[in-house]
Amino acid sequence: MKRKFQSIINNLPAIVAFVIILIVWHLLCVTNTVPTYMLPSPSDVIKALIEDADLIANHAIVSLKEAFYGLFIGIVLAFLMATLMDYCDLLYRAIYPVMVITQTIPTIAIAPLLVLWMGFGMEPKITLVVLTTFFPITVGLLDGYRSVDKDQINLLRAMGAKRNKIFSQVKFPVALPYFFAGLKISVSYAVVGAVISEWLGGFEGLGVYMTRVKKAYAFDRMFAVIIVIVVISLLLIRLVNIIRKLSMPWERFTKINE
């Protein structure tokens, strides 16, 4: 009971800020400070969300598929790349700077090329999601691997432990918090990456829906989709937190002991 009350207290500033934003938004629309065609009222957005609920849900399923497929591939590639770079320092010094440079390229600049090369199917969307989610997870894992206490590794080596044993017993458990930190960033990138790629071509998805309603100047529906994207991203981050707690039960025991 105390934990729930403490959780409510901790989240209270965010709740108050959100309520204030809604009130200001509503007042701007009611007083006609901002024209309705530029900024629809919260009630208009909710009405549009209810009216197009089924259609938005169908498009959201497509975007989520693209996001999950891309995120899964990104996690696998990040794990393999980070492990190889940690294993071979020469590989780290050769590839890491290239990875950093690739992150300076805007996502919106890559998307048209992927559509040109791969067509209007799911392939370019999934590829873009992989590119946007790969880097945070890779960096997180690398930081985790390199944060391991060197004395602990030397002790295991002195006891005859091999590299795979050191990795499974020490490096990987230590890197898990860093991995989940990168994963929380990547899950939000995954949805946004899928939507951005859908803007430039496709037949289904939230990005395609946004493009259509934008051309019809139905900005209430545009805002409705934005709210859906935000909610999906928050739910995915929450899901990552739940998986982290299940994967790292020792963290709970540590907090209890403290």
C-alpha positions as a printed Julia matrix, in Angstrom:
258×3 Matrix{Float64}:
   0.0     0.0     0.0
   2.85    2.35    0.89
   4.56    1.59   -2.44
   1.41    2.42   -4.42
   0.95    5.67   -2.51
   4.61    6.55   -3.07
   4.23    5.76   -6.78
   1.22    8.13   -7.0
   3.19   10.87   -5.23
   6.15   10.4    -7.59
   3.9    10.61  -10.66
   1.86   13.56   -9.36
   4.03   16.33  -10.96
   3.73   14.66  -14.38
  -0.04   14.26  -13.98
  -0.44   17.92  -12.95
   1.7    19.07  -15.91
  -0.42   16.97  -18.29
  -3.67   18.41  -16.9
  -2.32   21.96  -17.23
  -1.4    21.31  -20.88
  -4.93   20.04  -21.58
  -6.51   23.06  -19.9
  -4.32   25.52  -21.82
  -5.03   23.64  -25.06
  -8.8    23.76  -24.39
  -8.71   27.49  -23.53
  -6.78   28.33  -26.71
  -9.49   26.63  -28.77
 -12.5    27.98  -26.83
 -11.27   31.57  -26.96
 -10.36   31.26  -30.68
  -6.81   32.35  -29.9
  -5.74   29.68  -32.36
  -8.09   28.88  -35.29
  -9.81   25.48  -35.14
  -8.41   24.44  -38.52
  -4.9    24.88  -37.07
  -5.47   23.43  -33.61
  -8.55   21.23  -33.04
  -9.94   21.15  -29.52
  -9.35   18.13  -27.24
 -13.03   17.19  -27.56
 -12.78   17.2   -31.39
  -9.69   14.98  -31.21
 -11.41   12.51  -28.88
 -14.48   12.5   -31.12
 -12.31   11.77  -34.19
 -10.51    9.03  -32.28
 -13.81    7.35  -31.4
 -15.28    7.69  -34.91
 -12.19    6.26  -36.64
 -11.28    3.8   -33.87
 -11.61    0.67  -36.04
  -9.73    2.18  -38.98
  -6.93    3.52  -36.77
  -6.69    0.17  -34.99
  -6.23   -1.67  -38.31
  -3.49    0.73  -39.38
  -1.88    0.52  -35.93
  -1.62   -3.27  -36.2
   0.37   -2.92  -39.44
   2.7    -0.31  -37.91
   3.2    -2.47  -34.81
   4.12   -5.48  -36.95
   6.75   -3.43  -38.77
   8.03   -2.04  -35.46
   8.26   -5.46  -33.78
   9.91   -7.2   -36.72
  12.45   -4.39  -37.06
  13.06   -4.23  -33.31
  13.62   -7.98  -33.08
  16.14   -7.94  -35.93
  17.77   -4.84  -34.43
  18.17   -6.55  -31.03
  19.73   -9.67  -32.58
  22.14   -7.65  -34.74
  23.01   -5.34  -31.83
  23.76   -8.28  -29.55
  25.98   -9.95  -32.15
  27.79   -6.74  -33.08
  28.33   -5.56  -29.49
  29.62   -9.0   -28.44
  32.01   -9.2   -31.38
  33.31   -5.67  -30.78
  33.85   -6.44  -27.1
  35.64   -9.67  -28.03
  37.93   -7.99  -30.6
  39.25   -4.52  -29.77
  40.46   -4.0   -33.35
  36.92   -4.57  -34.6
  35.63   -2.08  -32.03
  38.07    0.64  -33.15
  37.21   -0.01  -36.81
  33.39   -0.21  -36.63
  32.35    2.03  -33.74
  33.31    5.34  -35.45
  31.4     4.24  -38.57
  28.33    3.49  -36.43
  28.5     6.95  -34.86
  28.76    8.59  -38.3
  25.69    6.7   -39.55
  23.66    8.2   -36.69
  24.29   11.71  -38.02
  22.29   10.89  -41.16
  18.63   12.01  -40.69
  16.13    9.16  -40.76
  13.86   11.08  -43.12
  16.75   11.21  -45.63
  17.23    7.43  -45.61
  13.56    6.51  -45.97
  13.11    7.58  -49.64
  16.16    5.56  -50.66
  14.84    2.45  -48.92
  11.47    2.84  -50.65
  13.26    3.28  -53.99
  15.39    0.15  -53.46
  12.81   -2.12  -51.8
   9.42   -0.91  -53.0
   6.3     0.0   -51.03
   5.95   -3.19  -48.99
   6.98   -3.86  -45.4
  10.67   -4.41  -46.23
  11.78   -0.72  -46.3
   9.79    0.0   -43.13
  11.36   -2.89  -41.24
  14.83   -1.92  -42.5
  14.38    1.66  -41.28
  13.26    0.41  -37.87
  16.35   -1.83  -37.7
  18.6     1.14  -38.5
  16.99    3.35  -35.85
  16.88    0.74  -33.06
  20.22   -0.94  -33.64
  22.51    1.86  -32.36
  21.07    2.53  -28.84
  21.03   -1.16  -27.97
  24.55   -1.75  -29.32
  25.98    1.2   -27.38
  24.15    0.12  -24.24
  25.53   -3.42  -24.42
  29.06   -2.18  -25.16
  28.96    0.16  -22.16
  27.7    -2.71  -20.03
  30.43   -5.1   -21.16
  33.13   -2.5   -20.53
  31.81   -1.54  -17.08
  32.66   -4.94  -15.62
  35.2    -4.88  -12.79
  38.56   -5.93  -14.25
  39.62   -7.51  -10.95
  36.58   -9.78  -11.08
  37.5   -10.93  -14.58
  41.15  -11.48  -13.59
  40.03  -13.53  -10.59
  37.87  -15.79  -12.78
  40.74  -16.21  -15.24
  43.07  -17.14  -12.39
  40.53  -19.79  -11.37
  40.63  -21.23  -14.91
  37.39  -19.77  -16.28
  37.22  -19.5   -20.07
  35.88  -16.57  -22.09
  32.41  -18.02  -22.59
  32.1   -18.67  -18.85
  33.24  -15.15  -17.98
  30.76  -13.76  -20.5
  27.76  -15.75  -19.23
  28.52  -15.39  -15.52
  29.84  -11.83  -15.31
  29.69   -9.67  -18.45
  26.19  -10.43  -19.66
  24.45  -10.02  -16.24
  26.29   -6.72  -15.69
  25.32   -5.52  -19.19
  21.6    -6.3   -18.75
  20.65   -2.93  -17.12
  22.47   -1.1   -19.94
  20.7    -3.28  -22.51
  17.26   -2.45  -21.12
  18.15    1.26  -20.97
  18.95    1.16  -24.68
  15.87   -0.96  -25.37
  13.55    1.62  -23.78
  14.88    4.2   -26.23
  14.66    1.79  -29.15
  11.02    0.74  -28.62
   9.88    4.36  -29.02
  12.2     4.77  -32.02
  10.71    1.62  -33.55
   7.17    2.99  -33.72
   8.31    6.43  -34.9
  10.61    4.86  -37.51
   7.78    2.72  -38.89
   5.43    5.72  -39.12
   8.04    7.93  -40.81
   8.78    5.28  -43.44
   5.03    4.93  -44.11
   4.79    8.65  -44.88
   6.81    8.14  -48.03
   4.92    5.23  -49.51
   2.76    2.31  -48.57
  -0.77    0.98  -48.46
  -1.4     0.5   -44.72
  -0.1     1.82  -41.43
  -0.48    4.86  -39.19
   1.87    6.88  -41.42
  -0.3     6.17  -44.47
  -3.41    7.15  -42.51
  -1.74   10.4   -41.39
  -0.82   11.24  -44.97
  -4.39   10.72  -46.14
  -6.06   12.8   -43.41
  -3.44   15.55  -43.85
  -4.39   15.88  -47.52
  -8.04   16.16  -46.42
  -7.06   18.83  -43.83
  -8.64   16.65  -41.11
  -6.27   17.82  -38.39
  -8.46   16.42  -35.62
  -7.69   12.95  -37.0
  -4.01   13.88  -37.3
  -3.93   14.69  -33.6
  -5.85   11.49  -32.84
  -3.13    9.41  -34.53
  -0.42   11.31  -32.67
  -2.13   10.43  -29.39
  -2.3     6.76  -30.45
   1.43    6.77  -31.28
   2.27    8.32  -27.9
   0.11    5.79  -26.04
   1.65    2.86  -27.93
   5.18    4.13  -27.19
   4.39    4.55  -23.47
   2.88    1.06  -23.29
   5.92   -0.45  -24.98
   8.26    1.32  -22.54
   6.12   -0.02  -19.7
   6.38   -3.5   -21.2
  10.18   -3.2   -21.3
  10.17   -2.25  -17.61
   8.09   -5.33  -16.78
  10.41   -7.6   -18.79
  13.41   -6.01  -17.03
  11.94   -6.81  -13.6
  11.26  -10.41  -14.64
  14.72  -10.81  -16.19
  16.59   -9.22  -13.28
  14.88  -10.41  -10.06
  18.03   -9.72   -8.05
  17.41   -5.97   -8.39
  14.27   -6.27   -6.25
  16.12   -8.14   -3.52
  18.88   -5.51   -3.58
  16.35   -2.7    -3.11
  14.64   -4.58   -0.26
  17.96   -5.12    1.52
  18.8    -1.44    1.16
